[in-house]
Coordinates of C-alpha atoms and ligand atoms in Angstrom, one line a residue:
X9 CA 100.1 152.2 127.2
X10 CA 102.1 149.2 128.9
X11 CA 105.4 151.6 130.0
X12 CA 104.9 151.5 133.8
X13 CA 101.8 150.0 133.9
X14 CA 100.2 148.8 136.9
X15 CA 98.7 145.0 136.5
X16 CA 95.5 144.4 139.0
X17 CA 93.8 141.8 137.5
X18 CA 96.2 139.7 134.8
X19 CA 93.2 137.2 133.4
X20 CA 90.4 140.0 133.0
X21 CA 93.1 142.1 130.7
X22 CA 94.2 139.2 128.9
X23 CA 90.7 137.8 128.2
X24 CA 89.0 141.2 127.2
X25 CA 92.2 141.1 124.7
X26 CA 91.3 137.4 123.2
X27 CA 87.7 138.9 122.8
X28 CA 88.1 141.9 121.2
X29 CA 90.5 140.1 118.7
X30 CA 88.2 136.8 117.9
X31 CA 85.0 140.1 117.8
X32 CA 87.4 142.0 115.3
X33 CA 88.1 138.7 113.2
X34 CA 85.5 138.7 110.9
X35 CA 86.3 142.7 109.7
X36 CA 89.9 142.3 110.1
X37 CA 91.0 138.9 109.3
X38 CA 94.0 139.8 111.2
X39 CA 94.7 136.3 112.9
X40 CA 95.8 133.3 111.5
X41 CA 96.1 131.2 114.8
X42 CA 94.1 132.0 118.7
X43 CA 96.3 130.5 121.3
X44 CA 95.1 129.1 124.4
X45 CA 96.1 131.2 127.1
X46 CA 95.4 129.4 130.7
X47 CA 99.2 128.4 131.1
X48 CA 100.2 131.8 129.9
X49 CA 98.2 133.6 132.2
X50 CA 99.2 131.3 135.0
X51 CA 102.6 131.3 134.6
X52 CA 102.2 135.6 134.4
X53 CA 100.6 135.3 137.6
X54 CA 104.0 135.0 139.2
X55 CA 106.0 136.4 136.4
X56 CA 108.4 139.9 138.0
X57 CA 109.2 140.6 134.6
X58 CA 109.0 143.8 132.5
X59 CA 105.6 142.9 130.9
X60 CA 104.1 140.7 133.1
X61 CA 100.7 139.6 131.7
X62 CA 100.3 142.1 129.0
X63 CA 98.5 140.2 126.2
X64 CA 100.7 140.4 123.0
X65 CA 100.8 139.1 119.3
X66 CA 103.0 137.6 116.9
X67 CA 103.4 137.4 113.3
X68 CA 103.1 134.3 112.1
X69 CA 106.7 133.9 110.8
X70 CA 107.7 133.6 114.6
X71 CA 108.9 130.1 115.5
X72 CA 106.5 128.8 118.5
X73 CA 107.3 125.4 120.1
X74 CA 104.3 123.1 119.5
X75 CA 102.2 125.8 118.0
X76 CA 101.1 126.3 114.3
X77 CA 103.7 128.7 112.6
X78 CA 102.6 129.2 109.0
X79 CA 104.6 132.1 107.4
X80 CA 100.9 132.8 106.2
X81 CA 101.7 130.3 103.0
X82 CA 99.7 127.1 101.8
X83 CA 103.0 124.8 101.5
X84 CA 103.4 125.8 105.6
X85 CA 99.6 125.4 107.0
X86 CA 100.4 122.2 108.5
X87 CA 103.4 122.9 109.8
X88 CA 104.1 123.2 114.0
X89 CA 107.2 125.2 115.2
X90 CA 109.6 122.5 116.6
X91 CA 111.2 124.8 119.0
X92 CA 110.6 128.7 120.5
X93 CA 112.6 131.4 118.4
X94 CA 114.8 133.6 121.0
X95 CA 112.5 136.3 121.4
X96 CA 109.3 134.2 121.8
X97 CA 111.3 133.0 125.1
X98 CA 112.8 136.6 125.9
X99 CA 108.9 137.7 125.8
X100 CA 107.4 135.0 127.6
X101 CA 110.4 135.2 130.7
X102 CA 108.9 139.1 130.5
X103 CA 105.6 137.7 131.3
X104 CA 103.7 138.0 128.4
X105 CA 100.8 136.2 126.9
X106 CA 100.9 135.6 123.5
X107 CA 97.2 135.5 123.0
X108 CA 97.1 135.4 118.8
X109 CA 99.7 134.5 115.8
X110 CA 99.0 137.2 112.7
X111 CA 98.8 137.2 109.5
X112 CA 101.2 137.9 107.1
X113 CA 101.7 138.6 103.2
X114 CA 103.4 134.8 102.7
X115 CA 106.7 134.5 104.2
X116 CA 106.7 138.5 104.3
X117 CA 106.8 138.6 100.7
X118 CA 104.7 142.4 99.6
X119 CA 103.4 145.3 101.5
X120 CA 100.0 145.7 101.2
X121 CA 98.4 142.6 103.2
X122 CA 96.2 140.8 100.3
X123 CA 99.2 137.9 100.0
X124 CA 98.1 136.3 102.7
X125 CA 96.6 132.0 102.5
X126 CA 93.9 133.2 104.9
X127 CA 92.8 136.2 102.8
X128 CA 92.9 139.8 102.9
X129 CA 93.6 141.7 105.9
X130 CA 91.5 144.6 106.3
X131 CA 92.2 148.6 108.1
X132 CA 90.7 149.6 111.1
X133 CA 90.2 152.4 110.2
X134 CA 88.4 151.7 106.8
X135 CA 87.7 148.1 106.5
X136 CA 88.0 149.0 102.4
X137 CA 91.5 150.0 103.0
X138 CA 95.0 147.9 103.2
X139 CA 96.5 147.6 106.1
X140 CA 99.7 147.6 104.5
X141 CA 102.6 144.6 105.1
X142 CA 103.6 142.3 105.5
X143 CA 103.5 142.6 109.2
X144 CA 99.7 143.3 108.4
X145 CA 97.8 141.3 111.0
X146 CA 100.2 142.8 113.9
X147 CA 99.6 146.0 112.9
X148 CA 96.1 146.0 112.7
X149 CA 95.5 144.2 115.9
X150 CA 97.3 146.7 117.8
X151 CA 95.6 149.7 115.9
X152 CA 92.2 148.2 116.6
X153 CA 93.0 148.3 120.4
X154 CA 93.2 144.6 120.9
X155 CA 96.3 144.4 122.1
X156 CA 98.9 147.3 122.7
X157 CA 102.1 145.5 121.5
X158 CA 102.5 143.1 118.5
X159 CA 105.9 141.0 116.8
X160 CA 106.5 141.9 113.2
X161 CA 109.6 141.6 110.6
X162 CA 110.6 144.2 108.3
X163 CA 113.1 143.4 105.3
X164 CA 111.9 146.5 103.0
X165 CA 109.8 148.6 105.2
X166 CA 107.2 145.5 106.3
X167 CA 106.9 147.4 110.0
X168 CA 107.3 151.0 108.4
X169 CA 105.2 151.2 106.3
X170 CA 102.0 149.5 107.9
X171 CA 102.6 151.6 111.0
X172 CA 101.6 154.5 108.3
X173 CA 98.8 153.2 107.4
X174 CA 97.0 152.5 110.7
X175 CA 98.5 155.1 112.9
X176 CA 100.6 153.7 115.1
X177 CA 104.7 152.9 116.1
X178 CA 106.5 150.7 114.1
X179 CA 110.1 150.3 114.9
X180 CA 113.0 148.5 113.2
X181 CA 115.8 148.7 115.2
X182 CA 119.7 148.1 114.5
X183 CA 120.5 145.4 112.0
X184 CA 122.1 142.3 115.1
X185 CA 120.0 144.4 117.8
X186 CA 117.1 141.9 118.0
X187 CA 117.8 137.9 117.7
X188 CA 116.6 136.4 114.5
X189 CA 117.3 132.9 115.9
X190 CA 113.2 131.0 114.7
X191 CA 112.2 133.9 112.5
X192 CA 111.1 132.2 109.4
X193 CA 113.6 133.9 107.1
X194 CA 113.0 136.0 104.0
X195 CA 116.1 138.1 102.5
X196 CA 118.7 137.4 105.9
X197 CA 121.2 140.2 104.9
X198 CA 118.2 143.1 105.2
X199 CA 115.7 141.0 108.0
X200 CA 115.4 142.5 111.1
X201 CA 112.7 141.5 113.6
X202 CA 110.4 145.1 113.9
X203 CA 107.8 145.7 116.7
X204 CA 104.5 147.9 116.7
X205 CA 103.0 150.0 119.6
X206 CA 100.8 153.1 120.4
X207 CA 103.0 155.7 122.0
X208 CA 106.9 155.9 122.2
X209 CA 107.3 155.5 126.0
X210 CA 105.9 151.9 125.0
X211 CA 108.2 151.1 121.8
X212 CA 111.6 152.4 124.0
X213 CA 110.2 149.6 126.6
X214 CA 109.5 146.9 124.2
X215 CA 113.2 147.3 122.8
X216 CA 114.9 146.3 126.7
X217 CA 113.0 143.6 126.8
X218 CA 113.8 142.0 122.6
X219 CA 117.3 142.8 122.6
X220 CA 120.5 141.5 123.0
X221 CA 122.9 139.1 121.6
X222 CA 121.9 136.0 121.0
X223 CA 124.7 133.1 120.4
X224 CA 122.2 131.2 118.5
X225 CA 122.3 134.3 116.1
X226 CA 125.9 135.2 115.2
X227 CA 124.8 138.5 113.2
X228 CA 123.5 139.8 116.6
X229 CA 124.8 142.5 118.7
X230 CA 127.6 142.1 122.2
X231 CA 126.4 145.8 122.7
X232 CA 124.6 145.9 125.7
X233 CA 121.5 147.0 125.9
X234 CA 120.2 150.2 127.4
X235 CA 117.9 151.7 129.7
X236 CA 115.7 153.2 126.7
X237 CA 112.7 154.2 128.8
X238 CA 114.8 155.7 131.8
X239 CA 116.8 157.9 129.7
X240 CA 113.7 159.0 127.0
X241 CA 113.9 162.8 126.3
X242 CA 112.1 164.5 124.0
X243 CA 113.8 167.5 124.2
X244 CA 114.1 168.6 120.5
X245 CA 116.3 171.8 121.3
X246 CA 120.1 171.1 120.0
X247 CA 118.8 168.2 118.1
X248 CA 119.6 168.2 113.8
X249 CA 116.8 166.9 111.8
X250 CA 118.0 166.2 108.3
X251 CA 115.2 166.0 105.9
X252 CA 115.5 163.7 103.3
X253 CA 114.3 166.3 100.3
X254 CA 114.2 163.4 97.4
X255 CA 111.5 162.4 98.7
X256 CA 109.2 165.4 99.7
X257 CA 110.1 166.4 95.4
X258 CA 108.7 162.6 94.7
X259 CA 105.5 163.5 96.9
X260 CA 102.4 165.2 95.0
X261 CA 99.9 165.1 98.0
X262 CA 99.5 168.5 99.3
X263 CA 97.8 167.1 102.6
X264 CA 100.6 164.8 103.3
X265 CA 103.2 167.5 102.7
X266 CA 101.5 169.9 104.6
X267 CA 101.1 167.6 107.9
X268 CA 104.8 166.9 107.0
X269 CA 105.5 170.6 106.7
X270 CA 104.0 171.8 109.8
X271 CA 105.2 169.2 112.1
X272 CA 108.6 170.5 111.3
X273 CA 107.8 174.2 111.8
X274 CA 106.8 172.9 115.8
X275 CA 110.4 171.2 115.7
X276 CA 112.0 174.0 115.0
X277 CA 109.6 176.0 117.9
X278 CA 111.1 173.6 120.0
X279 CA 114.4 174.6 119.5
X280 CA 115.6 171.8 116.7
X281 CA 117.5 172.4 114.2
X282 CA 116.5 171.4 110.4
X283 CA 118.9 170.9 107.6
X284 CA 117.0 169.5 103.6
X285 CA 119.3 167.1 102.8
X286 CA 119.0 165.7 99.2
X287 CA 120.4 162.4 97.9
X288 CA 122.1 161.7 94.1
X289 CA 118.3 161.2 93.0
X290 CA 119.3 159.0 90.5
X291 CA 121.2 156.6 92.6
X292 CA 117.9 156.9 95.1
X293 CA 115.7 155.9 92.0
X294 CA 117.4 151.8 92.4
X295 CA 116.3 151.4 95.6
X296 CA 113.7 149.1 94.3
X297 CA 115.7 147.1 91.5
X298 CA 118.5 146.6 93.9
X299 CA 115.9 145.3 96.6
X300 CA 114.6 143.1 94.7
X301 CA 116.9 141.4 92.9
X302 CA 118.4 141.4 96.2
X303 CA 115.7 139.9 98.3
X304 CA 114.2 137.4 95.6
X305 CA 117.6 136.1 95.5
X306 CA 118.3 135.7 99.1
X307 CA 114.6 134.3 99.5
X308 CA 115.1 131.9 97.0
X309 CA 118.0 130.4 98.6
X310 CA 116.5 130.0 102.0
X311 CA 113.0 128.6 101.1
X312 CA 114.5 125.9 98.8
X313 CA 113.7 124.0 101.8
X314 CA 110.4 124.5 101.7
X315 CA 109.6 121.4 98.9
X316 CA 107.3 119.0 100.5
X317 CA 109.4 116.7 101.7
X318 CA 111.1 118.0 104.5
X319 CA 108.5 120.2 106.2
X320 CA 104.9 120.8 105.8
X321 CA 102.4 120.5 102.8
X322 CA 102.9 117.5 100.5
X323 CA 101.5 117.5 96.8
X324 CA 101.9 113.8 95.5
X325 CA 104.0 113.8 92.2
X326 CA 105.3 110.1 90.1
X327 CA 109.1 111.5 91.1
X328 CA 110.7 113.2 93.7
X329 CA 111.3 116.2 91.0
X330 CA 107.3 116.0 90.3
X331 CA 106.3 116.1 94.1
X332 CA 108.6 119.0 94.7
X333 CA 107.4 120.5 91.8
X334 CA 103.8 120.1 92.8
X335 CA 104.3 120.8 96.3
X336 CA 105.6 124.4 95.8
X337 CA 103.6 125.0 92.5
X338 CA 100.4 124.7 95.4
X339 CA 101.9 125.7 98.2
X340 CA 103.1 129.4 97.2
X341 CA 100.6 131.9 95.4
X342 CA 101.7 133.6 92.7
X343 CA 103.5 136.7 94.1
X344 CA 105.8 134.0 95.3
X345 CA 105.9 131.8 92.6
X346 CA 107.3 135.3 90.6
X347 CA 109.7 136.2 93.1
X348 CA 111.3 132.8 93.2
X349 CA 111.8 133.0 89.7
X350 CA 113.2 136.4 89.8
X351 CA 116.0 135.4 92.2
X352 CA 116.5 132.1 90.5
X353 CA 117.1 133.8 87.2
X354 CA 119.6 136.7 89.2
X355 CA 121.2 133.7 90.7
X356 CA 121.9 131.8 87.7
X357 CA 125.5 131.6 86.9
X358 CA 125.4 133.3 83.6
X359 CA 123.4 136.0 85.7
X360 CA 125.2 136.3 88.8
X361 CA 127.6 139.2 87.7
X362 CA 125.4 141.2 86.0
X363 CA 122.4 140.9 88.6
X364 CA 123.2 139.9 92.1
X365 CA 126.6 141.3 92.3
X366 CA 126.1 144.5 90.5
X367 CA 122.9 144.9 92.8
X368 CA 125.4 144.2 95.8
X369 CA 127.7 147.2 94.5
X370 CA 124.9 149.6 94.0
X371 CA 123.8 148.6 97.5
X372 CA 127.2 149.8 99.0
X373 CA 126.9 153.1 96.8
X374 CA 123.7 153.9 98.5
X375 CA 124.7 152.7 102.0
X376 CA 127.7 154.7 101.7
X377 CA 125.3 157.9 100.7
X378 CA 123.2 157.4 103.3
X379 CA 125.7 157.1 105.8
X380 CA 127.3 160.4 104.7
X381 CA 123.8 161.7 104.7
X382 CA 123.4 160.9 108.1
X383 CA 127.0 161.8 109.1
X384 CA 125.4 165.7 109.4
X385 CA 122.7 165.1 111.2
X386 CA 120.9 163.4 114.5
X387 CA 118.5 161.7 112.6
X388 CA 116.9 161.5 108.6
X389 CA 113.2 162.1 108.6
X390 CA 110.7 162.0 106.3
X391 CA 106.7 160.7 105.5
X392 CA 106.6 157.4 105.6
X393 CA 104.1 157.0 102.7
X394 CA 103.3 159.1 100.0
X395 CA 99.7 159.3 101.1
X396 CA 96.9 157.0 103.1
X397 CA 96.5 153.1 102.9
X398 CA 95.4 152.1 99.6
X399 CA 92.0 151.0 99.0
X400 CA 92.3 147.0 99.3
X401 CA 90.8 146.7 95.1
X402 CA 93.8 149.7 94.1
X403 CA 95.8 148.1 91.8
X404 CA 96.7 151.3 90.1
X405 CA 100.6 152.0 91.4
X406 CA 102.4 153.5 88.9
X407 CA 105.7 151.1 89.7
X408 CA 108.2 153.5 87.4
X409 CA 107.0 156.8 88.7
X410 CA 109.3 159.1 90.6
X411 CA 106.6 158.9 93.5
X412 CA 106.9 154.9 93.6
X413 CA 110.3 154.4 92.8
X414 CA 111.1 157.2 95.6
X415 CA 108.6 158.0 98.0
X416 CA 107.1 154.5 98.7
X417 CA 110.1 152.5 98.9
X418 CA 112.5 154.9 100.3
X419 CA 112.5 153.5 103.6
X420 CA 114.7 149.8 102.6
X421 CA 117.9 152.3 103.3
X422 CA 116.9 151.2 106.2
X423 CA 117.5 147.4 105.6
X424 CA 120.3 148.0 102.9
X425 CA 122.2 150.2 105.6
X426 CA 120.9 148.5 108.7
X427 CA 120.5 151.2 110.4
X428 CA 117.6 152.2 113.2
X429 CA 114.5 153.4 111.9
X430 CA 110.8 153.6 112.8
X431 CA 107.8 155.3 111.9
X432 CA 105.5 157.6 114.5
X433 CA 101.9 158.8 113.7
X434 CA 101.9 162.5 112.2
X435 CA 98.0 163.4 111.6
X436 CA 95.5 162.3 109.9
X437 CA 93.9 163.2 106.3
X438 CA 90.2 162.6 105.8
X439 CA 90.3 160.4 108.8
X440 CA 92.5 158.3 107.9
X441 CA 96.1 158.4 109.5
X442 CA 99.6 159.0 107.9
X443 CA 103.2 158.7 109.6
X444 CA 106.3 159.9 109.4
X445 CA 109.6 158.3 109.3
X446 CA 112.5 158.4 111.7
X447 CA 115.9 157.2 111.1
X448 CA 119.3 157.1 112.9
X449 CA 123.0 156.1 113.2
X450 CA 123.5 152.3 113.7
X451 CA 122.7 151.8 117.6
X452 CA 121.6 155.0 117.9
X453 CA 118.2 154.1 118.9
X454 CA 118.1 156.1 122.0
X455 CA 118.6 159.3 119.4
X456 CA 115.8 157.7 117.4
X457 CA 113.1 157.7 120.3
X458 CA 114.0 160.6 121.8
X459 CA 112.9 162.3 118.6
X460 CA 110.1 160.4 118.4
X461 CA 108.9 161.2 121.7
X462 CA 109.6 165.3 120.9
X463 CA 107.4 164.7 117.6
X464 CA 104.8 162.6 119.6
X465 CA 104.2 165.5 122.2
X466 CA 104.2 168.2 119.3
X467 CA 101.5 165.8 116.6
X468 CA 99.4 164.8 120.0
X469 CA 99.2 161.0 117.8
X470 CA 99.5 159.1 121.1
X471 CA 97.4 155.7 121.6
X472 CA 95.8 155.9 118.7
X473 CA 92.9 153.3 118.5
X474 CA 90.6 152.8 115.3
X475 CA 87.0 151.5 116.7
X476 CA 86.0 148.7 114.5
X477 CA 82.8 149.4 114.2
X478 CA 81.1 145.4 114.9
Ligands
LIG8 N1 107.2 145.7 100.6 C1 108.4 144.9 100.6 C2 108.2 143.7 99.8 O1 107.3 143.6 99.1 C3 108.9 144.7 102.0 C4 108.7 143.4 102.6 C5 109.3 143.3 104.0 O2 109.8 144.2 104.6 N2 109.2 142.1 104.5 O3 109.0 142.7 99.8

């Protein structure tokens, strides 16, 4: 826990940090780039700000000025961020010392961490096991106890969903809350810059010191910012919890409904109020189809760019058309190579209105559910997977099931709608932890943690740490 911690010795914490992440390395594979940290730790030294020395992490889609920033793609590896994004210079005015840059499925492009150019990134918890993405690196670093906060990005659910998987806080707040200004875009009408920690205390923290408008971002937030930590209560009583019913029918997993099931029986102890709140199920099932035609589109517009001449890798070719061509045919693997030709083809002009626009409008239906959803309630909870990571060699995922469609991708309401949402520990099965999700009203984030923090006293998940065993 960083929330009101006490700092005595700033290079002994930051150093057993670097150590523990370059001893989990070879298990993990969780870092892309170690930093050097003498400056860092120097400059901390005399830093008064909110997190004053406390080693961090950031994924590797977060702009750093003179420092490798890859996106965790081939056609990137060279490439050295010409200037700091906004919240790498919010952080390091906090004090922090960014001791590692994480790896990523390529410009945050899947959810399961094997789509990364430096390989597969491995569980804690079960080395055999996905630690889910794309924010995979940050979330395993910060679940193996290296370091208690880490940077991630979540378009889909790519803070969400890996939080499930290792047992630990993931939150996405408000769409404009956090800067975007040198995050290495993917989809920019559903990115949001996303944060992992161990205990809520720590993620209402984190949030004062990330956000805030930005004018080098003009989709981010005049609101001011609040006092999250002072004002955390996790007093349930008088609090509605809607619970999102579509998605407990898509869930098969007895233990995972269960933990679900008797978490909410301790809400209601403590004096909450619990209202099943299904969605048109049908409307619910093109969460998916509308994300990505959605997101391939929007990505391939932005990383048009990326075509080795302007930035990074360069694959020689007997024309310009031929070295572009060869640059990105190398320089993106082949989840990429299909997305960009997905979005290309929903882009097209012959295409347009029957893919990207009619995806748009079916957005807007299920924003405008969700909102109405939410309209009778606090906040919309419900478990954040289906079931456990993964193993890393399952390739088995039914993609038209009721449970996939539903269940495991549920959670891009959240990036459709913009809304606040994050995911808490709830128990473990077999070991092996499993979280639940938590969303609220747009800026209501202060609603959001103070359920959190009632759920986090009732589950007991606090500062979860997997020992890798090395
Ligand atoms: N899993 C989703 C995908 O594959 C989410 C990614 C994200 O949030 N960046 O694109």
């Amino acid at each position: 826990m960083f929330a009101n911690r006490k700092t005595e010795n700033i290079e002994k914490e930051v150093m057993d940090a670097l150590q523990s992440a370059r001893r989990q390395q070879p298990y993990l594979n969780a870092v892309v780039s170690f930093l050097d940290v003498e400056d860092a730790i120097e400059a901390a030294k005399s830093s008064s700000g909110k997190l004053a020395g406390l080693p961090i992490v950031l994924k590797d889609n977060v702009l750093t000025k003179g420092i490798r920033t890859t996106g965790s793609v081939a056609i990137l590896d060279n490439y050295i961020g010409a200037y700091d994004a906004t919240i790498t210079t919010k952080l390091k005015e906090a004090g922090v010392v960014i001791i590692a840059k994480s790896a990523l499925d390529g410009l945050g492009m899947g959810g399961t961490g094997t789509n990364s150019h430096t390989g597969l990134v491995h569980n804690p918890y079960d080395l055999n096991r996905m630690a889910g993405g794309s924010s995979s690196g940050s979330a395993a670093l910060v679940a193996s106890g290296a370091v208690s906060f880490a940077i991630g990005s979540d378009t889909g659910d790519s803070v969400r969903k890996p939080a499930s998987f290792v047992g630990i806080v993931g939150v996405k707040p408000t769409y404009g809350r956090i800067s975007r200004y040198g995050i290495i875009p993917y989809a920019s009408s559903l990115d949001h810059v996303g944060y992992f920690t161990r205990s809520v205390e720590d993620a209402a923290l984190a949030l004062e010191v990330l956000a805030g408008r930005d004018d080098k971002d003009m989709t981010s937030s005049f609101r001011e910012v609040e006092s999250y930590l002072s004002n955390l209560n996790g007093d349930l009583s008088g609090k509605t919890i809607g619970i999102l019913g579509n998605v407990i029918d898509s869930i098969k997993n007895k233990e995972t409904l269960e933990i679900f099931d008797h978490l909410i029986e301790k809400c209601v102890t403590a004096g909450a109020k619990v209202k099943v709140i299904t969605m048109d199920h049908k409307l619910l099932q093109t969460c998916l189809p509308v994300y990505y035609i959605i997101a391939n589109s929007e990505a391939t517009a932005n990383h048009s760019n990326l075509d080795g001449v302007r930035f990074g890798m360069q694959e020689w070719g007997d024309s310009l058309e031929e070295l572009m061509t060869n640059s990105r045919t190398k320089g993106f693997n082949f989840l990429l190579q299909k997305r960009f030709v997905i979005g290309s083809y929903s882009l097209a002009d012959e295409n347009q209105d029957l893919l990207l626009r009619k995806a748009q409008k079916v957005r807007r239906l299920l924003v405008e559910e969700f909102k109405n959803t939410l309209a009778e309630v606090d906040v919309l909870v419900a478990p954040a997977s289906s079931d456990v990571a993964p193993l890393l060699t399952d390739k088995s995922a039914d993609q038209l099931s009721a449970r996939y469609l539903i269940a495991e991708n549920y959670m891009v309401l959240g990036n459709f709608s913009g809304y606040p949402s994050m995911t808490i520990p709830m128990g473990k099965i077999n070991g092996l932890p499993i979280g639940i999700n938590i969303t609220a009203k747009p800026f209501e984030e202060q609603v959001m943690f103070d359920v959190a923090l009632g759920m986090e006293h009732l589950t007991g998940c606090k500062n979860m740490v997997a020992e890798v065993i090395v």
